[in-house]
Short mmCIF file of C-alpha atoms in Angstrom, two decimals:
data_model
loop_
_atom_site.label_atom_id
_atom_site.label_comp_id
_atom_site.label_asym_id
_atom_site.label_seq_id
_atom_site.Cartn_x
_atom_site.Cartn_y
_atom_site.Cartn_z
CA MET U 1 0.00 0.00 0.00
CA GLY U 2 1.20 3.51 -0.77
CA MET U 3 1.87 6.09 1.89
CA THR U 4 -1.10 8.30 2.76
CA ARG U 5 -0.67 11.82 1.45
CA PRO U 6 -0.44 14.44 4.26
CA SER U 7 -3.34 16.84 4.53
CA TYR U 8 -2.68 20.12 2.69
CA ARG U 9 -3.67 22.03 5.81
CA HIS U 10 -0.40 20.82 7.37
CA LEU U 11 1.51 22.72 4.67
CA ILE U 12 -0.56 25.85 5.38
CA LEU U 13 0.21 25.38 9.07
CA PHE U 14 3.95 25.02 8.43
CA LEU U 15 4.19 27.99 6.05
CA SER U 16 2.31 30.33 8.37
CA CYS U 17 4.24 29.24 11.48
CA VAL U 18 7.66 29.77 9.89
CA GLY U 19 6.58 33.05 8.28
CA PHE U 20 5.47 34.41 11.65
CA MET U 21 8.67 33.15 13.22
CA ILE U 22 10.87 35.09 10.78
CA SER U 23 8.68 38.20 10.93
CA PHE U 24 8.75 38.37 14.73
CA SER U 25 12.46 37.58 14.77
CA LEU U 26 12.96 40.88 12.98
CA ARG U 27 11.29 42.63 15.92
CA SER U 28 13.76 41.05 18.30
CA ALA U 29 16.66 41.87 16.00
CA PHE U 30 15.67 45.53 15.90
CA VAL U 31 15.28 45.72 19.69
CA MET U 32 18.67 44.12 20.32
CA THR U 33 20.29 46.33 17.68
CA VAL U 34 18.93 49.50 19.27
CA THR U 35 19.91 48.32 22.75
CA HIS U 36 23.41 47.46 21.53
CA THR U 37 24.04 50.80 19.83
CA SER U 38 22.21 53.18 22.18
CA ARG U 39 23.86 55.55 24.61
CA LEU U 40 22.12 54.74 27.89
CA GLU U 41 24.69 56.23 30.29
CA GLU U 42 23.41 59.32 32.11
CA GLU U 43 25.09 61.66 34.55
CA PRO U 44 24.14 60.58 38.09
CA ASP U 45 22.50 63.85 39.04
CA GLN U 46 19.01 62.55 39.82
CA PRO U 47 17.39 59.99 42.14
CA PHE U 48 18.74 56.46 41.81
CA GLY U 49 21.58 57.73 39.60
CA GLU U 50 24.28 56.17 41.77
CA GLU U 51 22.58 52.78 41.81
CA GLN U 52 22.17 53.00 38.08
CA TYR U 53 25.83 53.91 37.64
CA PHE U 54 27.07 50.95 39.64
CA SER U 55 25.18 48.66 37.24
CA ARG U 56 27.01 49.91 34.15
CA GLU U 57 29.07 47.76 31.86
CA GLY U 58 32.61 47.45 33.16
CA VAL U 59 31.59 48.70 36.61
CA SER U 60 29.39 45.67 37.25
CA LYS U 61 32.53 43.56 37.18
CA VAL U 62 33.89 45.55 40.14
CA TYR U 63 30.80 45.67 42.30
CA PRO U 64 28.22 42.98 43.23
CA ASP U 65 25.04 42.41 41.22
CA SER U 66 22.50 43.28 43.92
CA ILE U 67 21.12 46.83 43.94
CA SER U 68 20.90 46.73 47.73
CA GLU U 69 24.60 45.81 47.87
CA TRP U 70 25.39 48.66 45.48
CA ARG U 71 23.61 51.03 47.86
CA SER U 72 25.52 49.68 50.83
CA LEU U 73 28.84 50.00 49.02
CA ARG U 74 28.05 53.57 47.98
CA GLU U 75 27.25 54.55 51.58
CA ASN U 76 30.61 53.19 52.74
CA TYR U 77 32.59 54.34 49.72
CA ASN U 78 35.39 56.71 50.75
CA SER U 79 36.36 58.08 47.35
CA SER U 80 35.01 61.36 46.12
CA TRP U 81 32.28 61.48 43.50
CA PRO U 82 34.59 63.01 40.82
CA GLU U 83 36.76 59.89 41.07
CA ILE U 84 33.68 57.74 40.47
CA LEU U 85 32.78 59.85 37.44
CA LYS U 86 36.30 59.31 36.12
CA LEU U 87 35.81 55.55 36.43
CA LYS U 88 32.44 55.89 34.74
CA HIS U 89 33.80 57.64 31.67
CA SER U 90 36.49 55.00 31.31
CA ALA U 91 33.73 52.36 31.08
CA THR U 92 31.65 53.98 28.33
CA ARG U 93 33.15 51.87 25.55
CA LYS U 94 31.72 48.42 25.09
CA SER U 95 33.60 45.67 26.84
CA ALA U 96 34.86 42.96 24.50
CA GLU U 97 34.06 40.47 27.26
CA SER U 98 30.74 38.65 27.17
CA MET U 99 29.02 36.30 29.58
CA PHE U 100 27.98 33.87 26.85
CA TYR U 101 30.09 34.65 23.76
CA SER U 102 33.86 34.30 23.75
CA GLY U 103 36.00 37.00 22.15
CA CYS U 104 33.51 39.32 20.45
CA THR U 105 35.34 40.77 17.44
CA VAL U 106 32.78 43.46 16.51
CA TYR U 107 32.78 45.59 19.67
CA ASN U 108 34.60 48.91 19.17
CA SER U 109 35.66 47.94 15.62
CA SER U 110 34.72 49.44 12.25
CA ARG U 111 31.87 46.89 12.07
CA ASP U 112 30.33 48.30 15.24
CA TYR U 113 28.20 51.40 15.60
CA ASN U 114 27.56 53.72 18.55
CA SER U 115 24.51 55.90 18.08
CA GLU U 116 23.58 59.03 19.99
CA TYR U 117 20.13 57.65 20.81
CA GLY U 118 19.44 57.65 24.54
CA TRP U 119 16.76 56.04 26.73
CA SER U 120 13.90 58.24 25.52
CA GLU U 121 14.65 57.83 21.79
CA SER U 122 15.17 54.08 22.10
CA VAL U 123 11.81 53.50 23.78
CA GLN U 124 10.06 55.81 21.29
CA PHE U 125 11.36 53.62 18.44
CA TYR U 126 9.45 50.74 20.04
CA SER U 127 6.29 52.67 20.96
CA VAL U 128 5.73 54.29 17.56
CA TYR U 129 5.61 50.81 16.02
CA TYR U 130 2.56 50.01 18.15
CA LEU U 131 1.02 53.38 17.36
CA GLY U 132 1.01 52.31 13.71
CA MET U 133 -0.54 48.96 14.56
CA GLY U 134 -3.65 50.49 16.18
CA PRO U 135 -5.24 52.01 13.06
CA GLY U 136 -3.72 49.20 11.02
CA TYR U 137 -5.80 46.60 12.83
CA VAL U 138 -9.01 48.54 12.19
CA THR U 139 -8.10 48.89 8.52
CA ALA U 140 -7.27 45.18 8.37
CA GLY U 141 -10.84 44.25 9.30
CA TYR U 142 -12.12 46.21 6.30
CA ILE U 143 -9.41 44.90 3.97
CA LEU U 144 -10.22 41.29 4.85
CA SER U 145 -13.80 41.85 3.67
CA LYS U 146 -12.45 42.87 0.27
CA LEU U 147 -9.28 40.83 -0.31
CA SER U 148 -8.21 37.24 0.22
CA SER U 149 -6.53 36.64 3.57
CA HIS U 150 -3.54 34.80 2.10
CA HIS U 151 -2.81 37.75 -0.22
CA VAL U 152 -2.92 40.16 2.74
CA ILE U 153 -0.39 37.99 4.59
CA ALA U 154 1.92 37.86 1.56
CA VAL U 155 1.89 41.65 1.17
CA GLY U 156 2.62 41.98 4.89
CA PHE U 157 5.64 39.68 4.60
CA TYR U 158 6.99 41.49 1.52
CA THR U 159 6.62 44.98 2.97
CA THR U 160 8.11 44.03 6.35
CA ALA U 161 11.14 42.53 4.61
CA VAL U 162 11.77 45.58 2.42
CA LEU U 163 11.43 48.03 5.33
CA HIS U 164 13.97 46.11 7.41
CA LEU U 165 16.41 45.99 4.51
CA LEU U 166 16.32 49.79 4.43
CA LEU U 167 16.19 50.33 8.19
CA PRO U 168 19.94 50.02 9.05
CA VAL U 169 20.82 52.80 6.62
CA VAL U 170 18.08 55.10 7.89
CA PHE U 171 19.10 54.29 11.49
CA THR U 172 22.54 55.85 10.93
CA LEU U 173 21.13 58.95 9.20
CA SER U 174 17.95 60.10 10.90
CA GLY U 175 16.07 59.38 14.11
CA PRO U 176 12.81 60.84 12.70
CA GLY U 177 13.32 58.66 9.63
CA VAL U 178 13.46 55.59 11.87
CA MET U 179 10.23 56.72 13.54
CA VAL U 180 8.45 57.00 10.18
CA MET U 181 9.64 53.56 9.04
CA ARG U 182 8.64 51.95 12.32
CA LEU U 183 5.21 53.59 12.13
CA LEU U 184 4.73 52.26 8.60
CA ASN U 185 6.04 48.84 9.62
CA GLY U 186 3.52 48.61 12.47
CA PHE U 187 0.66 49.62 10.17
CA VAL U 188 1.54 46.97 7.57
CA GLU U 189 2.25 44.12 9.99
CA SER U 190 -1.01 44.71 11.83
CA ALA U 191 -2.93 43.09 8.97
CA ILE U 192 -1.07 39.78 9.21
CA GLN U 193 -2.45 38.41 12.47
CA PRO U 194 -6.19 39.05 11.79
CA ALA U 195 -5.63 37.50 8.37
CA ILE U 196 -4.05 34.37 9.82
CA ILE U 197 -6.96 33.98 12.25
CA ALA U 198 -9.34 34.08 9.28
CA ILE U 199 -7.15 31.50 7.50
CA THR U 200 -7.17 29.31 10.61
CA LYS U 201 -10.95 29.40 10.95
CA SER U 202 -11.23 28.33 7.33
CA TRP U 203 -8.55 25.61 7.29
CA ALA U 204 -8.93 24.03 10.77
CA PHE U 205 -11.33 21.12 11.19
CA GLN U 206 -14.02 21.51 13.80
CA GLY U 207 -12.67 20.88 17.28
CA GLU U 208 -9.03 21.69 16.44
CA GLU U 209 -9.24 25.48 16.13
CA SER U 210 -7.33 26.26 19.32
CA MET U 211 -4.50 23.86 18.58
CA PHE U 212 -4.30 24.88 14.91
CA LEU U 213 -4.07 28.58 15.72
CA ALA U 214 -1.70 27.95 18.63
CA THR U 215 0.65 26.00 16.38
CA THR U 216 0.53 28.80 13.82
CA LEU U 217 1.18 31.59 16.31
CA VAL U 218 3.75 29.69 18.35
CA GLY U 219 6.20 31.06 15.81
CA THR U 220 5.52 34.57 17.15
CA TYR U 221 6.36 33.55 20.72
CA LEU U 222 9.13 31.08 19.96
CA SER U 223 10.90 33.33 17.47
CA PRO U 224 12.68 35.51 20.08
CA ALA U 225 14.03 32.37 21.73
CA LEU U 226 15.32 31.04 18.42
CA SER U 227 16.54 34.36 17.06
CA ASN U 228 18.23 35.86 20.11
CA PHE U 229 21.24 33.56 19.93
CA PHE U 230 21.58 34.24 16.20
CA VAL U 231 21.21 38.01 16.64
CA GLY U 232 23.68 38.01 19.53
CA ALA U 233 26.21 36.11 17.44
CA CYS U 234 25.80 38.63 14.62
CA LEU U 235 26.36 41.52 17.05
CA CYS U 236 29.53 39.86 18.33
CA TYR U 237 31.12 38.33 15.23
CA ILE U 238 29.68 39.81 11.98
CA SER U 239 28.39 43.40 12.35
CA TRP U 240 25.84 45.44 14.27
CA ASN U 241 23.30 45.35 11.40
CA ALA U 242 23.90 41.88 9.91
CA SER U 243 20.92 40.19 11.59
CA LEU U 244 18.48 42.71 10.10
CA TYR U 245 19.75 42.09 6.57
CA ILE U 246 19.80 38.29 6.89
CA LEU U 247 16.37 37.92 8.48
CA ALA U 248 14.76 40.41 6.08
CA GLY U 249 16.16 38.45 3.13
CA LEU U 250 14.76 35.19 4.55
CA LEU U 251 11.34 36.77 5.03
CA LEU U 252 11.33 38.01 1.45
CA VAL U 253 11.98 34.48 0.17
CA TRP U 254 9.41 33.02 2.53
CA GLY U 255 6.81 35.53 1.36
CA ILE U 256 7.23 34.19 -2.15
CA LEU U 257 6.76 30.60 -0.94
CA TRP U 258 3.62 31.59 0.96
CA HIS U 259 2.26 33.46 -2.06
CA LEU U 260 2.72 30.44 -4.31
CA GLY U 261 1.61 27.72 -1.89
CA SER U 262 -1.29 29.14 0.15
CA TYR U 263 -5.02 29.42 -0.51
CA ASN U 264 -7.66 31.58 1.14
CA SER U 265 -10.06 28.67 1.66
CA PRO U 266 -9.66 24.88 1.42
CA LEU U 267 -12.58 24.92 -1.00
CA GLU U 268 -10.40 26.96 -3.39
CA CYS U 269 -7.41 24.60 -3.12
CA PRO U 270 -6.94 22.14 -6.04
CA HIS U 271 -4.59 19.89 -4.04
CA LEU U 272 -6.97 18.55 -1.40
CA SER U 273 -7.52 14.83 -0.95
CA ASN U 274 -11.07 13.59 -1.49
CA THR U 275 -11.41 12.81 2.23
CA ASP U 276 -10.42 16.34 3.29
CA LEU U 277 -12.57 17.92 0.59
CA GLN U 278 -15.65 16.01 1.74
CA ARG U 279 -15.06 16.98 5.35
CA TYR U 280 -14.54 20.65 4.56
CA ARG U 281 -17.74 20.70 2.51
CA THR U 282 -19.57 19.09 5.40
CA GLU U 283 -18.28 21.47 8.05
CA GLN U 284 -18.37 24.64 5.93
CA ASN U 285 -21.91 24.69 4.60
CA THR U 286 -21.40 28.17 3.19
CA GLY U 287 -20.49 27.60 -0.44
CA ALA U 288 -17.18 28.59 -1.99
CA LYS U 289 -16.64 31.38 0.55
CA GLY U 290 -15.90 28.88 3.30
CA ASN U 291 -15.44 30.56 6.66
CA THR U 292 -13.72 33.69 5.37
CA SER U 293 -15.16 37.20 5.58
CA LYS U 294 -14.36 38.15 1.99
CA GLY U 295 -17.48 39.30 0.15
CA ARG U 296 -19.62 39.60 3.28
CA LYS U 297 -21.11 42.73 4.80
CA ILE U 298 -19.56 43.13 8.24
CA PRO U 299 -21.88 44.25 11.10
CA TRP U 300 -19.46 46.82 12.48
CA ARG U 301 -21.87 48.53 14.88
CA LYS U 302 -22.87 45.27 16.56
CA ILE U 303 -19.25 44.16 16.81
CA LEU U 304 -18.14 47.43 18.37
CA THR U 305 -20.95 47.39 20.95
CA SER U 306 -20.52 43.73 21.93
CA LYS U 307 -19.35 43.10 25.53
CA PRO U 308 -17.65 39.77 24.67
CA VAL U 309 -15.67 41.59 21.97
CA TRP U 310 -14.51 44.20 24.50
CA ALA U 311 -13.52 41.41 26.89
CA ILE U 312 -11.20 40.07 24.18
CA TRP U 313 -9.92 43.61 23.55
CA VAL U 314 -8.87 44.00 27.20
CA ALA U 315 -7.20 40.57 27.25
CA THR U 316 -5.41 41.38 23.98
CA ALA U 317 -4.18 44.68 25.42
CA ASN U 318 -2.73 42.80 28.38
CA LYS U 319 -0.99 40.24 26.19
CA ASN U 320 0.56 42.90 23.99
CA CYS U 321 1.72 44.96 26.97
CA ASN U 322 3.42 41.91 28.42
CA LEU U 323 5.01 40.91 25.11
CA ALA U 324 6.24 44.46 24.48
CA ALA U 325 7.65 44.78 27.99
CA VAL U 326 9.59 41.52 27.75
CA SER U 327 10.78 41.72 24.15
CA SER U 328 11.38 45.49 23.91
CA LEU U 329 12.06 46.92 27.37
CA VAL U 330 13.65 44.03 29.26
CA PRO U 331 16.92 44.15 27.24
CA LEU U 332 17.17 47.80 28.30
CA PHE U 333 16.32 46.75 31.86
CA PHE U 334 19.16 44.23 31.99
CA LYS U 335 21.59 46.71 30.43
CA GLU U 336 20.69 49.61 32.74
CA VAL U 337 20.14 47.80 36.03
CA TYR U 338 22.61 44.92 35.75
CA GLY U 339 25.10 46.14 33.10
CA ILE U 340 24.44 43.18 30.77
CA GLN U 341 25.20 43.63 27.07
CA ALA U 342 22.42 43.33 24.48
CA ALA U 343 23.80 40.09 23.05
CA ASP U 344 23.86 38.51 26.52
CA SER U 345 20.42 39.78 27.58
CA GLY U 346 19.03 38.31 24.38
CA LEU U 347 20.15 34.88 25.52
CA LEU U 348 18.58 35.46 28.93
CA LEU U 349 15.24 35.91 27.15
CA ILE U 350 15.36 32.49 25.47
CA ALA U 351 13.92 30.68 28.50
CA PRO U 352 10.91 33.02 28.91
CA PHE U 353 9.83 32.62 25.31
CA VAL U 354 10.41 28.86 25.24
CA SER U 355 8.32 28.48 28.39
CA ASN U 356 5.61 30.67 26.87
CA SER U 357 5.48 28.54 23.71
CA ALA U 358 5.38 25.29 25.70
CA THR U 359 2.51 26.36 27.95
CA LEU U 360 0.67 27.86 24.97
CA LEU U 361 0.63 24.53 23.12
CA LEU U 362 -0.08 22.44 26.22
CA SER U 363 -2.91 24.65 27.46
CA SER U 364 -4.46 24.79 23.96
CA TYR U 365 -4.48 20.99 23.81
CA ILE U 366 -6.02 20.73 27.29
CA SER U 367 -8.61 23.38 26.50
CA ASP U 368 -9.72 21.63 23.30
CA ARG U 369 -9.95 18.29 25.12
CA LEU U 370 -12.06 19.77 27.93
CA ILE U 371 -14.45 21.37 25.45
CA ARG U 372 -14.76 18.32 23.18
CA SER U 373 -15.39 16.00 26.13
CA GLY U 374 -18.17 18.23 27.44
CA LYS U 375 -16.51 18.66 30.84
CA LEU U 376 -16.43 22.42 30.34
CA SER U 377 -18.40 24.72 28.10
CA THR U 378 -16.44 26.86 25.67
CA THR U 379 -17.15 29.94 27.81
CA ALA U 380 -15.95 28.26 31.03
CA ALA U 381 -12.78 26.92 29.40
CA ARG U 382 -11.89 30.32 27.92
CA LYS U 383 -12.40 32.13 31.23
CA MET U 384 -10.47 29.55 33.25
CA MET U 385 -7.40 29.72 31.00
CA GLN U 386 -7.38 33.51 30.70
CA CYS U 387 -7.74 34.21 34.42
CA THR U 388 -5.24 31.59 35.56
CA GLY U 389 -2.62 32.94 33.18
CA ALA U 390 -3.23 36.64 33.83
CA LEU U 391 -3.12 36.36 37.62
CA GLY U 392 0.05 34.26 37.54
CA GLU U 393 1.64 36.77 35.18
CA ALA U 394 0.84 39.66 37.56
CA VAL U 395 2.40 37.88 40.53
CA PHE U 396 5.69 37.07 38.82
CA LEU U 397 6.05 40.52 37.22
CA ILE U 398 5.89 42.05 40.69
CA CYS U 399 8.51 39.55 41.86
CA VAL U 400 10.92 40.82 39.16
CA ILE U 401 11.04 44.18 40.96
CA TYR U 402 12.15 42.88 44.33
CA VAL U 403 14.57 40.03 43.61
CA PRO U 404 18.22 40.89 44.48
CA ASP U 405 20.10 39.85 41.31
CA TRP U 406 19.80 39.28 37.57
CA ARG U 407 19.59 35.50 37.85
CA LEU U 408 16.42 35.59 39.93
CA ALA U 409 15.03 38.36 37.74
CA ALA U 410 15.48 36.10 34.70
CA VAL U 411 13.72 33.23 36.53
CA CYS U 412 10.74 35.44 37.44
CA LEU U 413 10.45 36.69 33.86
CA THR U 414 10.49 33.08 32.65
CA LEU U 415 7.66 32.13 35.02
CA ALA U 416 5.65 35.23 34.06
CA GLN U 417 5.91 34.33 30.38
CA ALA U 418 4.98 30.73 31.12
CA MET U 419 1.77 31.96 32.75
CA THR U 420 0.89 34.20 29.80
CA GLY U 421 0.99 31.12 27.58
CA LEU U 422 -2.07 29.89 29.46
CA CYS U 423 -3.99 32.97 28.32
CA PHE U 424 -3.90 32.05 24.64
CA PRO U 425 -6.64 29.36 24.63
CA GLY U 426 -8.63 31.94 26.58
CA PHE U 427 -8.73 35.14 24.56
CA GLY U 428 -6.62 34.04 21.57
CA CYS U 429 -9.23 31.72 20.05
CA ASN U 430 -12.27 33.55 21.39
CA THR U 431 -12.88 35.58 18.24
CA MET U 432 -13.59 32.35 16.34
CA ASP U 433 -16.21 31.39 18.94
CA LEU U 434 -18.22 34.56 18.46
CA SER U 435 -18.50 34.25 14.68
CA LYS U 436 -17.05 31.95 12.07
CA HIS U 437 -17.71 34.43 9.26
CA TYR U 438 -16.31 37.59 10.85
CA ALA U 439 -13.42 36.20 12.93
CA GLY U 440 -10.89 38.27 10.96
CA ALA U 441 -12.85 41.50 11.37
CA ILE U 442 -13.41 40.88 15.10
CA SER U 443 -9.69 40.16 15.51
CA GLY U 444 -8.85 43.41 13.78
CA VAL U 445 -11.02 45.33 16.24
CA CYS U 446 -9.72 43.48 19.31
CA MET U 447 -6.09 43.86 18.33
CA THR U 448 -6.37 47.63 18.50
CA GLY U 449 -5.67 46.86 22.16
CA VAL U 450 -2.07 47.13 21.02
CA LEU U 451 -2.52 50.90 21.45
CA MET U 452 -2.12 50.24 25.18
CA VAL U 453 1.46 49.26 24.39
CA PHE U 454 2.00 52.66 22.78
CA ALA U 455 0.63 54.30 25.93
CA ILE U 456 2.78 52.19 28.27
CA THR U 457 6.00 52.60 26.28
CA GLY U 458 5.24 56.29 25.84
CA ILE U 459 4.93 56.67 29.60
CA ALA U 460 8.15 54.69 30.04
CA SER U 461 10.06 57.02 27.73
CA LEU U 462 9.05 60.00 29.91
CA LEU U 463 9.95 58.47 33.26
CA PRO U 464 13.01 59.94 35.04
CA ASP U 465 16.17 57.95 34.52
CA GLY U 466 17.07 55.52 37.29
CA SER U 467 15.92 52.29 38.88
CA GLN U 468 12.62 53.78 40.06
CA LYS U 469 11.25 53.84 36.51
CA TRP U 470 11.53 50.07 36.27
CA ILE U 471 9.47 49.64 39.45
CA THR U 472 6.76 51.79 37.85
CA ILE U 473 6.87 49.91 34.55
CA PHE U 474 6.53 46.44 36.07
CA TRP U 475 3.77 47.51 38.49
CA ILE U 476 1.77 49.00 35.61
CA ASN U 477 2.05 45.77 33.61
CA ALA U 478 1.06 43.68 36.63
CA GLY U 479 -1.97 45.91 37.23
CA ILE U 480 -3.11 45.56 33.61
CA ALA U 481 -2.83 41.77 33.87
CA ALA U 482 -4.97 41.63 37.03
CA PHE U 483 -7.59 43.96 35.53
CA SER U 484 -7.79 41.87 32.34
CA CYS U 485 -8.63 38.79 34.42
CA ILE U 486 -11.51 40.51 36.22
CA PHE U 487 -12.97 42.12 33.08
CA TYR U 488 -12.74 38.93 31.04
CA LEU U 489 -14.32 36.87 33.82
CA ILE U 490 -17.37 39.16 33.85
CA PHE U 491 -17.99 39.86 30.16
CA ALA U 492 -16.41 37.12 28.01
CA SER U 493 -18.45 34.53 26.11
CA GLY U 494 -17.65 31.44 24.08
CA GLU U 495 -20.98 31.30 22.25
CA VAL U 496 -21.81 32.36 18.72
CA GLN U 497 -23.38 35.81 18.87
CA PRO U 498 -26.67 36.53 17.07
CA TRP U 499 -24.88 39.02 14.81
CA GLY U 500 -22.12 36.46 14.12
CA VAL U 501 -24.10 34.64 11.40
CA GLU U 502 -24.56 36.17 7.99
CA GLU U 503 -28.08 37.41 7.33
CA GLY U 504 -30.23 34.73 5.73
CA TYR U 505 -28.38 31.74 7.16
CA GLU U 506 -30.72 31.47 10.14
CA GLU U 507 -33.33 30.01 7.80
CA ASN U 508 -31.48 26.72 7.32
CA GLY U 509 -30.84 26.27 11.01
CA GLU U 510 -27.17 27.25 10.87
CA LEU U 511 -27.36 29.52 13.93
CA LYS U 512 -28.72 26.74 16.09
CA SER U 513 -26.02 24.29 15.00
CA LEU U 514 -23.28 26.87 15.46
CA VAL U 515 -24.34 27.71 19.00
CA SER U 516 -24.44 24.04 19.84
CA ALA U 517 -20.99 23.51 18.37
CA SER U 518 -19.53 26.52 20.15
CA ASN U 519 -20.72 25.27 23.52
CA GLY U 520 -18.86 22.06 22.88
CA HIS U 521 -21.46 19.82 24.46
CA LYS U 522 -21.35 16.26 23.23
CA LYS U 523 -19.06 17.23 20.37
CA GLN U 524 -17.08 14.28 19.04
CA THR U 525 -14.35 14.14 16.46
CA ALA U 526 -15.67 13.85 12.93
CA ASN U 527 -16.38 10.37 11.61
CA THR U 528 -18.30 8.82 8.78
CA ASP U 529 -21.67 8.87 10.57
CA TYR U 530 -21.19 12.53 11.49
CA GLN U 531 -20.38 13.50 7.89
CA THR U 532 -23.29 11.53 6.47
CA GLU U 533 -25.77 13.07 8.89
CA ASN U 534 -24.63 16.60 8.07
CA LEU U 535 -24.70 15.95 4.34
CA HIS U 536 -28.35 14.94 4.69
CA GLU U 537 -29.03 18.19 6.56
CA ILE U 538 -27.39 20.21 3.79
CA GLU U 539 -29.44 18.47 1.10
CA LYS U 540 -32.61 18.94 3.12
CA SER U 541 -32.03 22.67 3.69
CA SER U 542 -31.20 23.30 0.03
CA ARG U 543 -34.55 21.94 -1.21
#
């Protein structure tokens, strides 16, 4: 007997996962590049300045890691402050020593670059990216009603690649130019994630939506873990901008592969096996449109006034704030507070993102099993996962503030990220529960929660320099996480909403079947009897 041909949806899954992985790796590469080249040293003429100074590169090798020990040493230090300033200025050049890389050849060479961007400019480069994503998500919902989702993703990949190929040059010439490119980059990339959710709803079989989407998006959370070592090696051994060029080139090639190999709906794909085709036709009793929103009139007013939609918005805002804090601000945190180079802090962030990806996949599998078995309704499963993850995240973010050294801080960040992975089968798949036709549009609305990241990073850029600003930043993120749990617990829903079914489909009983399916009661994996029964229903309703 010949080998069974793999389902084409596995190729879609692989292409989307790797594409997201490369795209999000570029975010990490930019953050590490900015951290590596930025001038973060400030004169110690404001609160916490002395503590901050003792954590600088070169000085951290003389004094202990703990901030409390730095304070104690400063109180008992007999030298005059001018002598300390002299030591400080001698440590402004990057040390060729590294905790994890041996003999970095780039530091202080012609392949290195030292910008004049300080704390405020560096954080603004991150925040303006999220400012662009806010209106981009809203626009994405409209675009997905007009264009095929797989084309939107391809354009997003192409544009992101081109912008990052140009970015290193602009970075050396103009700070405002970097701001404009980051704003444009955020606007373009914002269309990719709502589009992939629409693709997932169309390509996933019933009962595997959470796991399918989790596997697709795991590339976004795993990419920093996989890319940080590569980016750090480029910073140490090739050049300060090499990682941006290499990853952008890979994304450009991958965009071409996605463009050639993906389809908006399985019912449009000519490569499906007969078994898969029959099952898709059974589960997607909506004609050639499948479960996509293209060609449908979107009920914007009802979406925007829906409490379950706003519950997802709040949870999405929390997730983005956490992701931005860890991927964008934490490298600056390790550099400022503990004097750890960008390449080394990138490696410290591998464990948090690996733990996040692991718990994301595990919790998605558990959530799907609980729903399919009928032990929990879809609503109960979503709320349980979201609240468990958000509360755990809040606790460990607060712990980061009060631990005495960088090792424990890294452990607390790892545990915080592990807890956020539990949130994904909560809010991450919830848009598909509310409507199978408008999942992309709902996602576009909910993902405007990313504007909270712009607000948080904007506040961070204005905070006075010193250790106190990090206490404020982590407390704000912990507070957002706790609030998201409470709000989601009260207003979230896992049921299909009355406005979630296209007008006219109520007549053939689709709304009733969708609500039943969304609740997950007595749902079994598809089999021959299930397919036959549904085919009879389709024939009956079409008469």
